[in-house]
Coordinates of C-alpha atoms and ligand atoms in Angstrom, one line a residue:
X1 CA -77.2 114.6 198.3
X2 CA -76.6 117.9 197.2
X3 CA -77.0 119.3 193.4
X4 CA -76.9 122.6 191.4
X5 CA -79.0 123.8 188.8
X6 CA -78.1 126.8 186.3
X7 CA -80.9 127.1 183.2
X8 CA -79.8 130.5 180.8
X9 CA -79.1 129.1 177.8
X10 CA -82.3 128.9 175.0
X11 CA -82.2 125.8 172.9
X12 CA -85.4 126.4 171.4
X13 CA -89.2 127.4 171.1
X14 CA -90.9 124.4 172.5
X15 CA -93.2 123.4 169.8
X16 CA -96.8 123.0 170.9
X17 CA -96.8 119.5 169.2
X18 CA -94.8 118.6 171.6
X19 CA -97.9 117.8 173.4
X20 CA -99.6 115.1 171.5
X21 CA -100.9 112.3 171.7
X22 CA -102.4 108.8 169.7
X23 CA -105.7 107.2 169.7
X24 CA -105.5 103.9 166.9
X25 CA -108.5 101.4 166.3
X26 CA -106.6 99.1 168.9
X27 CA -108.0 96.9 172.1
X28 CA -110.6 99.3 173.9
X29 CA -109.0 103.1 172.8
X30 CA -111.9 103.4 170.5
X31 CA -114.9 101.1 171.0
X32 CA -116.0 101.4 175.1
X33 CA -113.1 104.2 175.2
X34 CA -113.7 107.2 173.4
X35 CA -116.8 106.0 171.9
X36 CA -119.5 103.9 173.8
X37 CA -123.2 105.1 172.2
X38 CA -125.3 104.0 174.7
X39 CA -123.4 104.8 177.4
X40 CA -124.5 107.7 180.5
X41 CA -122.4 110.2 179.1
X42 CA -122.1 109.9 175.0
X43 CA -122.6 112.4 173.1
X44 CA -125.1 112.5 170.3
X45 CA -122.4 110.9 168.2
X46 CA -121.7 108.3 170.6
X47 CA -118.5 109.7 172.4
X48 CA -118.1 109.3 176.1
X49 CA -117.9 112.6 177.9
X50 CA -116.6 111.8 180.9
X51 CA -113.7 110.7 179.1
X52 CA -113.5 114.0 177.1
X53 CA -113.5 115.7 180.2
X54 CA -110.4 113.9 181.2
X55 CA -108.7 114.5 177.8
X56 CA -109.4 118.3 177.6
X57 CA -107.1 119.0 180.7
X58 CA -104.1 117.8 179.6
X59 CA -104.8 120.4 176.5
X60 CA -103.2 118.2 173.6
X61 CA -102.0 119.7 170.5
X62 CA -102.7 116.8 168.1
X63 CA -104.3 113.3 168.0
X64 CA -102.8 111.0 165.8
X65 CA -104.9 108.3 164.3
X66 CA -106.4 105.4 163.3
X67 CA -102.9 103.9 163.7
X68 CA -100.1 102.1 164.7
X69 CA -99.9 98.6 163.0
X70 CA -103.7 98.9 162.7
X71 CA -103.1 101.4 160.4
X72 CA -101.3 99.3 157.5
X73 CA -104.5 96.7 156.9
X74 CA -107.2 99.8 156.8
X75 CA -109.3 100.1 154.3
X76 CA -110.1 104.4 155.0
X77 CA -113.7 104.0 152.9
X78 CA -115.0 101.5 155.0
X79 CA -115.3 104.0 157.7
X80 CA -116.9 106.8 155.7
X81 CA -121.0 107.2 155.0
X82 CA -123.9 105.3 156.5
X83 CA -123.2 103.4 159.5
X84 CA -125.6 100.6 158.6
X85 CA -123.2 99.6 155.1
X86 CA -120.1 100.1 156.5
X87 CA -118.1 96.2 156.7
X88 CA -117.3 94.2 159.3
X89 CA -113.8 93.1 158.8
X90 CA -111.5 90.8 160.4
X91 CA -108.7 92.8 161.6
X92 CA -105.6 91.4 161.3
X93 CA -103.0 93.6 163.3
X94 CA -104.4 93.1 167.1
X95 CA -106.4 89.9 165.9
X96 CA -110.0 91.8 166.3
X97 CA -113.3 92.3 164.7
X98 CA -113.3 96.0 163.4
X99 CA -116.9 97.2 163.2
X100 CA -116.0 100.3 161.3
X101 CA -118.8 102.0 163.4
X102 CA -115.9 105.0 164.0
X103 CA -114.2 106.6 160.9
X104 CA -112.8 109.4 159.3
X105 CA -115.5 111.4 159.8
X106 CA -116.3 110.6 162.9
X107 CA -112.6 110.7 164.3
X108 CA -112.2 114.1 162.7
X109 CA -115.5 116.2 164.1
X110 CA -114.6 114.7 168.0
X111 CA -111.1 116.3 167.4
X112 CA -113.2 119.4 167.0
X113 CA -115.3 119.4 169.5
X114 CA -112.7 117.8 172.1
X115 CA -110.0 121.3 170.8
X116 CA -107.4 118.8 169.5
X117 CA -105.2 118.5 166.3
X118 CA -105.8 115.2 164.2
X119 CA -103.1 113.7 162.6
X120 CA -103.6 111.3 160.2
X121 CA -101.7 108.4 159.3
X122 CA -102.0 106.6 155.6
X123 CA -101.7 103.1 154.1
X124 CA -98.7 101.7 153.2
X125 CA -99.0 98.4 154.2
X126 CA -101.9 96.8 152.4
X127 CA -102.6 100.4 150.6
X128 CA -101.5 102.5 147.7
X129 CA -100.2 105.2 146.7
X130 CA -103.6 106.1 145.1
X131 CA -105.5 105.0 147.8
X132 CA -103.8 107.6 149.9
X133 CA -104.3 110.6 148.0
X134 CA -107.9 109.7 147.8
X135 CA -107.7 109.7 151.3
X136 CA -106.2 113.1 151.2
X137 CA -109.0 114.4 148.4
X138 CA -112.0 113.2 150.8
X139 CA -110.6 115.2 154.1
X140 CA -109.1 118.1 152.5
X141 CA -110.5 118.2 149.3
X142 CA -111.8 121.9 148.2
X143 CA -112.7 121.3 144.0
X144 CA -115.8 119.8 143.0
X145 CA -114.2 116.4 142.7
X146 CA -115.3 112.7 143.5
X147 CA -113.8 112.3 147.0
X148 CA -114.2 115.7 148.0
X149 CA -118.1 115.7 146.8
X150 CA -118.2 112.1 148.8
X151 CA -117.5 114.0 151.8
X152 CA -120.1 116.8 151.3
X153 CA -122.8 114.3 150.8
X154 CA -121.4 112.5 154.0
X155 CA -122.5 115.9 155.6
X156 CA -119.3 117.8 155.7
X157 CA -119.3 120.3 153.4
X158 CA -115.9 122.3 154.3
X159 CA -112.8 120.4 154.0
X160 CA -111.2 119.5 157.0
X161 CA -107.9 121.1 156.4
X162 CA -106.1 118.4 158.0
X163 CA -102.1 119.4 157.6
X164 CA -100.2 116.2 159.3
X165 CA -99.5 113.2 157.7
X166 CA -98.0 110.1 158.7
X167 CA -96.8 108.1 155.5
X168 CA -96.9 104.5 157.2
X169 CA -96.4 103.5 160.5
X170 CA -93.8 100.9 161.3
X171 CA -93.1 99.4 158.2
X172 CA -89.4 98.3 159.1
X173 CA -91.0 95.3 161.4
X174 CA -92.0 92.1 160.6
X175 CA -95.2 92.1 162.6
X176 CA -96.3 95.1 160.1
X177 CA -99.0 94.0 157.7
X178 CA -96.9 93.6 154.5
X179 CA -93.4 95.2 156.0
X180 CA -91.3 96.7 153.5
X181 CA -87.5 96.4 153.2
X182 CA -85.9 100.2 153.6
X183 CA -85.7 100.6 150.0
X184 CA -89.7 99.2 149.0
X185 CA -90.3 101.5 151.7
X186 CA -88.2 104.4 150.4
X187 CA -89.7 104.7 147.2
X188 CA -93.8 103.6 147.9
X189 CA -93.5 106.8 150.8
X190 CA -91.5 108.8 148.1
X191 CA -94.0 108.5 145.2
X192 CA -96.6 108.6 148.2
X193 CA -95.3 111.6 149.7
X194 CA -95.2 113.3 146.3
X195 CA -98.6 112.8 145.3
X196 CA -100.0 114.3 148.1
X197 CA -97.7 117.5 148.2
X198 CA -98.9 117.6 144.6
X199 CA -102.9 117.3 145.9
X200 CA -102.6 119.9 148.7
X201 CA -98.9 121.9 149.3
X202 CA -100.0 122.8 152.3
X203 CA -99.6 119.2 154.3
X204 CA -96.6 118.3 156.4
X205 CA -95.3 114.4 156.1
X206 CA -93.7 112.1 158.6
X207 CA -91.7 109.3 157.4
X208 CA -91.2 106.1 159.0
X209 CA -88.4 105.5 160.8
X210 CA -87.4 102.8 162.9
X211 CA -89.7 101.2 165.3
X212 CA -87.5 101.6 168.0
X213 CA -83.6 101.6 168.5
X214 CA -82.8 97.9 169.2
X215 CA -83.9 96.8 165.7
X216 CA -81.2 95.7 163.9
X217 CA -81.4 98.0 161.1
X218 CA -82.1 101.4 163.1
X219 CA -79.5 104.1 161.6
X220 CA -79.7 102.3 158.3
X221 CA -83.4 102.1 157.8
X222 CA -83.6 105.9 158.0
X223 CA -80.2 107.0 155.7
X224 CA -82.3 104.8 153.6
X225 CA -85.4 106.2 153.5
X226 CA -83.9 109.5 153.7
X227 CA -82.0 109.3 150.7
X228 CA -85.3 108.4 149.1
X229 CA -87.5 110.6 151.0
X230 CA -85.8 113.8 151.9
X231 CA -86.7 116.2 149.4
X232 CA -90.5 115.5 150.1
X233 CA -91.1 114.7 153.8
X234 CA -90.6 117.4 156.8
X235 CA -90.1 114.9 159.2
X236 CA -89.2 111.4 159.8
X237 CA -90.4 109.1 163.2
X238 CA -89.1 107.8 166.1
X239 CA -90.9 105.4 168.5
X240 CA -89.7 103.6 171.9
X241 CA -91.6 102.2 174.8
X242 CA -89.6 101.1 177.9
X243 CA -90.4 98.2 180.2
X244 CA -88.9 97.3 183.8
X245 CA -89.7 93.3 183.1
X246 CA -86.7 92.3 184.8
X247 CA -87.3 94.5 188.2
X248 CA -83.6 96.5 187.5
X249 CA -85.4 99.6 188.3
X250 CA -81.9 102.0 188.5
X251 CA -81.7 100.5 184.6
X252 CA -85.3 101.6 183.9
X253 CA -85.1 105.3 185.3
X254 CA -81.5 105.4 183.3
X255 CA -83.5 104.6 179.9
X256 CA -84.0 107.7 179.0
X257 CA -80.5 108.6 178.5
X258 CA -81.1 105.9 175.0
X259 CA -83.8 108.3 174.3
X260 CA -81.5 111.0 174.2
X261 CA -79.2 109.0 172.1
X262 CA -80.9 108.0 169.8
X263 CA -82.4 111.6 169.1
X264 CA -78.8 113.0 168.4
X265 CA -78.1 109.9 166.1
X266 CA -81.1 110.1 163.8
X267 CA -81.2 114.3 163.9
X268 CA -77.5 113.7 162.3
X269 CA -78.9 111.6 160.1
X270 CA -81.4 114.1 159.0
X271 CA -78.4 116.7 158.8
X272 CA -76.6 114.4 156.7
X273 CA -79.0 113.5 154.1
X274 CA -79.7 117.3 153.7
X275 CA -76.0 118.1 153.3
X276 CA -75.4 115.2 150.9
X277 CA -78.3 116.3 148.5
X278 CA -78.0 119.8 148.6
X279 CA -81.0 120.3 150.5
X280 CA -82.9 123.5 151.3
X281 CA -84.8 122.4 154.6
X282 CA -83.9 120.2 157.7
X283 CA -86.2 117.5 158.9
X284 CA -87.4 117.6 161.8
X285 CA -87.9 114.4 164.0
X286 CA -91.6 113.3 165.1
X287 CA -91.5 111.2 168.1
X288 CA -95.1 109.8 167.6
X289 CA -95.0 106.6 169.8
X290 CA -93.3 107.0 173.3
X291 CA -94.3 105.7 176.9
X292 CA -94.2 102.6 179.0
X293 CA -95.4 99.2 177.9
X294 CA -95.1 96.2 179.9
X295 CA -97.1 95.4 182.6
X296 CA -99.7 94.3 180.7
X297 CA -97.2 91.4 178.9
X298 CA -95.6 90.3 182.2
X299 CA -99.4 89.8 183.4
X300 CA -99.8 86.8 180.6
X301 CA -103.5 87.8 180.0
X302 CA -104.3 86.7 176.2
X303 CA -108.4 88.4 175.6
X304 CA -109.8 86.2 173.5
X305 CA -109.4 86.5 169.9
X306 CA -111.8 88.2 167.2
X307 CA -113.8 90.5 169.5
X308 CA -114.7 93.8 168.8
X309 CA -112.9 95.9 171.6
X310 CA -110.9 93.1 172.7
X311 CA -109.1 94.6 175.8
X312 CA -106.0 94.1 174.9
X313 CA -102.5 95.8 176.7
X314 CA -104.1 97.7 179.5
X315 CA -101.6 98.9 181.3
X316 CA -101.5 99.3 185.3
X317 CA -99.3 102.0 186.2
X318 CA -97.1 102.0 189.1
X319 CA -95.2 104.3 191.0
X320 CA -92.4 104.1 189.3
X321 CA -93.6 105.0 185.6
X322 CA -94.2 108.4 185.9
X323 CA -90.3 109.2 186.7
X324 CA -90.2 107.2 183.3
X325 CA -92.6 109.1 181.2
X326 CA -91.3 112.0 183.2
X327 CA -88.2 112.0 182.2
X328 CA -89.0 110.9 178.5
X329 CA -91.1 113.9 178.6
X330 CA -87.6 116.0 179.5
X331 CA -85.8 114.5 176.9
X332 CA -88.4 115.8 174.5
X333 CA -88.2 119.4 176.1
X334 CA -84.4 119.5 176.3
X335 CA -84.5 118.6 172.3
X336 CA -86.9 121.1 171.2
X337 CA -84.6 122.0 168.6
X338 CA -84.8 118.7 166.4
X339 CA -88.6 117.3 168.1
X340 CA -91.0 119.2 166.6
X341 CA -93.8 116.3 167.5
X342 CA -94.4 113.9 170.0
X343 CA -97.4 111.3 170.7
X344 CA -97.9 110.2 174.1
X345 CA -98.7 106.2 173.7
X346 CA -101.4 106.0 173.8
X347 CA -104.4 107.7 175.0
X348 CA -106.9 105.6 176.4
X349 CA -106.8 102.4 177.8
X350 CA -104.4 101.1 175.6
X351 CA -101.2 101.8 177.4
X352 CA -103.2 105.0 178.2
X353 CA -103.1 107.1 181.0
X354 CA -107.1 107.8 180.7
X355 CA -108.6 104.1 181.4
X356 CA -112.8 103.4 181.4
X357 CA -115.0 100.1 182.6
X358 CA -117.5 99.7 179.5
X359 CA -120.6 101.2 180.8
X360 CA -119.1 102.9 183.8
X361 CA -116.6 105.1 185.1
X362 CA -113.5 106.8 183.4
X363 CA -110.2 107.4 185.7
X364 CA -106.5 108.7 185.4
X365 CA -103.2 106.6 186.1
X366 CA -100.1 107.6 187.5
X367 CA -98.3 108.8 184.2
X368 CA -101.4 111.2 183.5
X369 CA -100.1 114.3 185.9
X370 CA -96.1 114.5 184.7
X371 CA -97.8 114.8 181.3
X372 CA -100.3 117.3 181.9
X373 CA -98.4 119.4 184.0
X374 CA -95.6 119.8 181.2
X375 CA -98.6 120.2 178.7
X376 CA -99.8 123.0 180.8
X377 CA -96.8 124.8 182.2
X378 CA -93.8 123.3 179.3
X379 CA -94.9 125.9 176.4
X380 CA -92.4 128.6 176.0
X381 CA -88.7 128.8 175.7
X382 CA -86.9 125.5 176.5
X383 CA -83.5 126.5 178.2
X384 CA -80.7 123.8 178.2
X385 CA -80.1 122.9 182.0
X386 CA -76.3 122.9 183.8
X387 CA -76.8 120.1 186.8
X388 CA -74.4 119.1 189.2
X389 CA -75.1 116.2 190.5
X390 CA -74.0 112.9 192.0
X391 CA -74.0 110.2 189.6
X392 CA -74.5 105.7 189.2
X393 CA -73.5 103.2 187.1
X394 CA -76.3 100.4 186.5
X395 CA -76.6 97.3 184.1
X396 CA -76.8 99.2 181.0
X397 CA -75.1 102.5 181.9
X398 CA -72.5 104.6 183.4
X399 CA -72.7 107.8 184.9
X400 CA -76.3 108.2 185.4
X401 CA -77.3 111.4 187.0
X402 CA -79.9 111.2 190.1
X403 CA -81.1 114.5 188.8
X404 CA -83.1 114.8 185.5
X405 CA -84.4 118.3 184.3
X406 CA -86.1 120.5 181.8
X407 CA -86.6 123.8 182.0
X408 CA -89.0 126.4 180.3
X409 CA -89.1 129.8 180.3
X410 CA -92.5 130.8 179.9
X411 CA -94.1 133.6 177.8
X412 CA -95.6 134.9 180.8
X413 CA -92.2 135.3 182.3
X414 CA -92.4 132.1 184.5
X415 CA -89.6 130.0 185.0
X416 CA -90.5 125.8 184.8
X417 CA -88.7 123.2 186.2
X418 CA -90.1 119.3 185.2
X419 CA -87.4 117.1 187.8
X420 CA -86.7 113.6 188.4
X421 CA -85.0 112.4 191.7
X422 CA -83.8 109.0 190.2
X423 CA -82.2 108.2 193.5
X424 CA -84.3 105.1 195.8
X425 CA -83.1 106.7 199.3
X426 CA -82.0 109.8 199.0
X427 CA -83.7 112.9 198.7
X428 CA -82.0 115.6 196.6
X429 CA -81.2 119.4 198.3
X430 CA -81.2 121.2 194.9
X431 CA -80.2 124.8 194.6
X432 CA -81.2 126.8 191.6
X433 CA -79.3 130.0 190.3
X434 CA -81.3 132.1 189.1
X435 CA -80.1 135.5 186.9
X436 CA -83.1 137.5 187.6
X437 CA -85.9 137.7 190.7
X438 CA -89.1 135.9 190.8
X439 CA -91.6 136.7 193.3
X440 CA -93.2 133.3 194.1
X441 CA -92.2 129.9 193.6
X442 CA -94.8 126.4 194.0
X443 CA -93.1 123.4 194.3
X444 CA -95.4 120.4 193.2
X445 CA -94.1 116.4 194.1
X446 CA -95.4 113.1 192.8
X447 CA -93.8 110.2 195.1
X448 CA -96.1 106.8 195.3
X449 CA -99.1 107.7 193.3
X450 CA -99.7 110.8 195.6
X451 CA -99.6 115.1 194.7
X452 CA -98.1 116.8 196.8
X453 CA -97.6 120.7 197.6
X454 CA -93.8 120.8 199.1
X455 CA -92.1 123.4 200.7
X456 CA -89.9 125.2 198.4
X457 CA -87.5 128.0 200.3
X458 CA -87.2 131.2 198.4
X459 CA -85.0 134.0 197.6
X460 CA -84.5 136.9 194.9
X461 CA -81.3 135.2 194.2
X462 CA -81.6 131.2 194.7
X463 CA -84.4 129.3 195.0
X464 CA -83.8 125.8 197.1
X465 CA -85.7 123.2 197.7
X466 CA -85.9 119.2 198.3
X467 CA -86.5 116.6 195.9
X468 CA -87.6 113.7 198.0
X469 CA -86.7 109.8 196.7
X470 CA -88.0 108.6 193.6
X471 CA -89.9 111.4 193.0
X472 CA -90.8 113.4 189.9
X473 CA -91.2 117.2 190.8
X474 CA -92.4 120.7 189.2
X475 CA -90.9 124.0 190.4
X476 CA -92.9 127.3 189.1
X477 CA -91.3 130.6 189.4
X478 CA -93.2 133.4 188.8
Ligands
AHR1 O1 -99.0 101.7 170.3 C1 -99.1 100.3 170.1 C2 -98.3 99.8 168.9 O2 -96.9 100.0 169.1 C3 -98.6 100.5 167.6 O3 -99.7 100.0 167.0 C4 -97.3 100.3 166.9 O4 -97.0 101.4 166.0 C5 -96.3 100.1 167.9 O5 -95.5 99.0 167.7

């Protein structure tokens, strides 16, 4: 089949946060993933390096942590000061034993030394208002005060400056530690949200929205909390995993079309609580959960329960879920104007593209390249891209284009193209107008769970080239 591309139009800067991701106190991420003392390549702190070495490529913006559900039973200061008194609680949102061993602190100088962002979440499950801004004294903390001096004598004497803040995570489902109705939530994340602007006006806060577009109350959860909220938060969240249980694989590849849906109805939302309070800034939306999840679940494994680093939801990837996260990952481009954030789901090992065997070696699945080439070569200009293309109807939609693309014009001058062939038998003979010459193009495939250099033909005025089957592709114009 045949199909057109034309890419002038700019929709936006592409925001470098674009390119996050999440590491929560959950199955193996921390304990035997980014943290094994003892093991041949930690650090003096206790980090694995191998698996540093696999996270610095895909050169994230931000890392937000310690949670996820895990987040809403924390207790923050029983991660902080000497290992030796720090509790061993029962932890009550993946059914584990949480050694504490890795905290604030610890979490927060690995950022550093790995080049990434933290972002932190707070308590609003199990914690207060109170506890949060305490929270917010001890890392960023500059006056001689109780928390901040806590941290000093911890051995960090500058504050941490950290400026992203999740208030909550989640706290529209029932498998939250103490869920909140919309309006419990509204108003503990608006007197929340207040108190910390209060503490440092230099922090940015994400609100919770819903946990992902099939619950019941999604729209309404976040006119809600926006009505509460909007004044004091810059941005509110968004979360969705996808799953292929049922084998409909020309549904799956078509799912990120919901993405894209649900985008537009919540950035409306946003615009509408600004427009019915009079507002003076727009918020932006934070997509800090997104990826595949459910190969693990089919698979029936149940770890046994109360473990510390009980391997829970380690995902297998297949062939097929990197056209997924692929195209997620061009939804999120071609929306650079209302995403401002966005978490890859996770990190490691928990539906992770980065996996490790405790004691031994560290590795990358299929959804790690799509990701890290768009982290690499997606920063620039995001330019909104006119396909024609054939298009199919499947279970739960119509008019499904085979072709799925982003484009990015680079600072450098580079032209990026991230594309998904969603087609199972036909390869797609694109042609690209281009408005300007480029002297080189590289045309990069993933079909199977292989890399491939393609041939991509080349001239000042088109560029054309073949996407083959079920294939996610990058073309590079330089
Ligand atoms: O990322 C795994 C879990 O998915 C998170 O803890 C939660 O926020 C979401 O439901």
């Amino acid at each position: 089949m045949k199909a057109t591309i034309r890419c002038t139009r700019p929709i936006s800067r592409v925001d470098e946060r674009l390119f996050s991701s999440f590491i929560e106190h959950m199955g193996r991420a921390v304990y035997t993933g980014i943290y094994e003392p003892g093991h041949p390549t930690a650090d003096e702190a206790g980090f694995r390096q191998d698996v540093a070495d696999l996270i610095r490529p895909l050169q994230l913006s931000h890392i937000r942590y310690p949670g996820g559900n895990f987040l809403s039973g924390y207790r923050w200061q029983d991660g902080i000061g000497p290992k030796e008194r720090r509790p061993v609680r029962p932890e009550l949102a993946w059914f584990a034993i949480e050694p504490n061993e890795v905290g604030t602190d610890e979490f927060l100088q690995w950022c550093e030394r790995v080049g990434v962002q933290p972002m932190l979440g707070v308590n609003l499950g199990t914690g207060t208002p109170q506890d949060a801004a305490d929270l917010l004294e001890y890392v960023n903390g500059a006056l001689p005060t109780h928390y901040a001096d806590l941290r000093r004598k911890n051995g960090h004497e500058a504050p941490y400056g950290v400026k992203l803040w999740c208030l909550g995570n989640e706290m529209d489902g029932p498998w939250q530690i103490c869920m909140k109705t919309a309006e419990e939530y509204g108003r503990i994340a608006c007197e929340t949200a207040k108190m910390l602007k209060w503490l440092d006006p230099t922090v940015e806060l994400v609100a919770c929205g819903s946990s992902f577009r099939d619950m019941p109350s999604f729209g309404s959860w976040e006119k809600t909390v926006l009505r509460h909220c909007y004044p004091y938060i810059d941005y509110i969240s968004l979360h969705q995993y996808y799953t292929n249980e049922d084998g409909d694989i020309p549904s799956f590849l078509a799912r990120s079309l919901e993405m894209e849906d649900s985008i537009r109805e919540i950035a409306a939302l946003c615009d509408e609580a600004k427009a019915e309070q009079h507002g003076d800034h727009d918020v932006a939306l934070s997509f800090d959960e997104w990826n595949v999840w459910y190969h693990f679940r089919v698979s029936g494994k149940d770890p046994e329960k109360w473990t510390v680093a009980r391997p829970i939801e380690e995902e297998d990837y297949d062939d097929v879920d990197p056209l997924v996260t692929g195209a997620m990952m061009n939804t999120l481009l071609r929306n650079a104007d209302r995403v401002k954030i966005a978490c890859l789901a996770q990190l490691v090992n928990v539906i992770a593209p980065i996996m490790t065997e405790p004691g031994g070696r560290a590795w990358v699945q299929t959804i790690y390249e799509p990701f890290r080439c768009a982290s690499v070569y997606g920063r620039g200009v995001s330019l909104a891209p006119e396909v024609e293309v054939e298009s199919y109807d499947c279970a739960i939609r119509k008019a499904v284009p085979y072709l799925d693309c982003a484009a990015v014009q680079g600072d450098d001058g580079s032209l990026n193209l991230f594309l998904v062939n969603r087609s199972a038998d036909e390869p797609i003979e694109a042609a690209l107008s281009l408005n300007r010459g480029y002297a080189a193009a590289s045309l990069q495939t993933l079909r199977g769970t292989a890399l491939a250099a393609l041939p991509c033909t080349f001239s000042p005025a088109s560029a054309a080239f073949t996407l083959p089957p079920r294939s996610w592709s990058m073309l590079r114009l330089n």
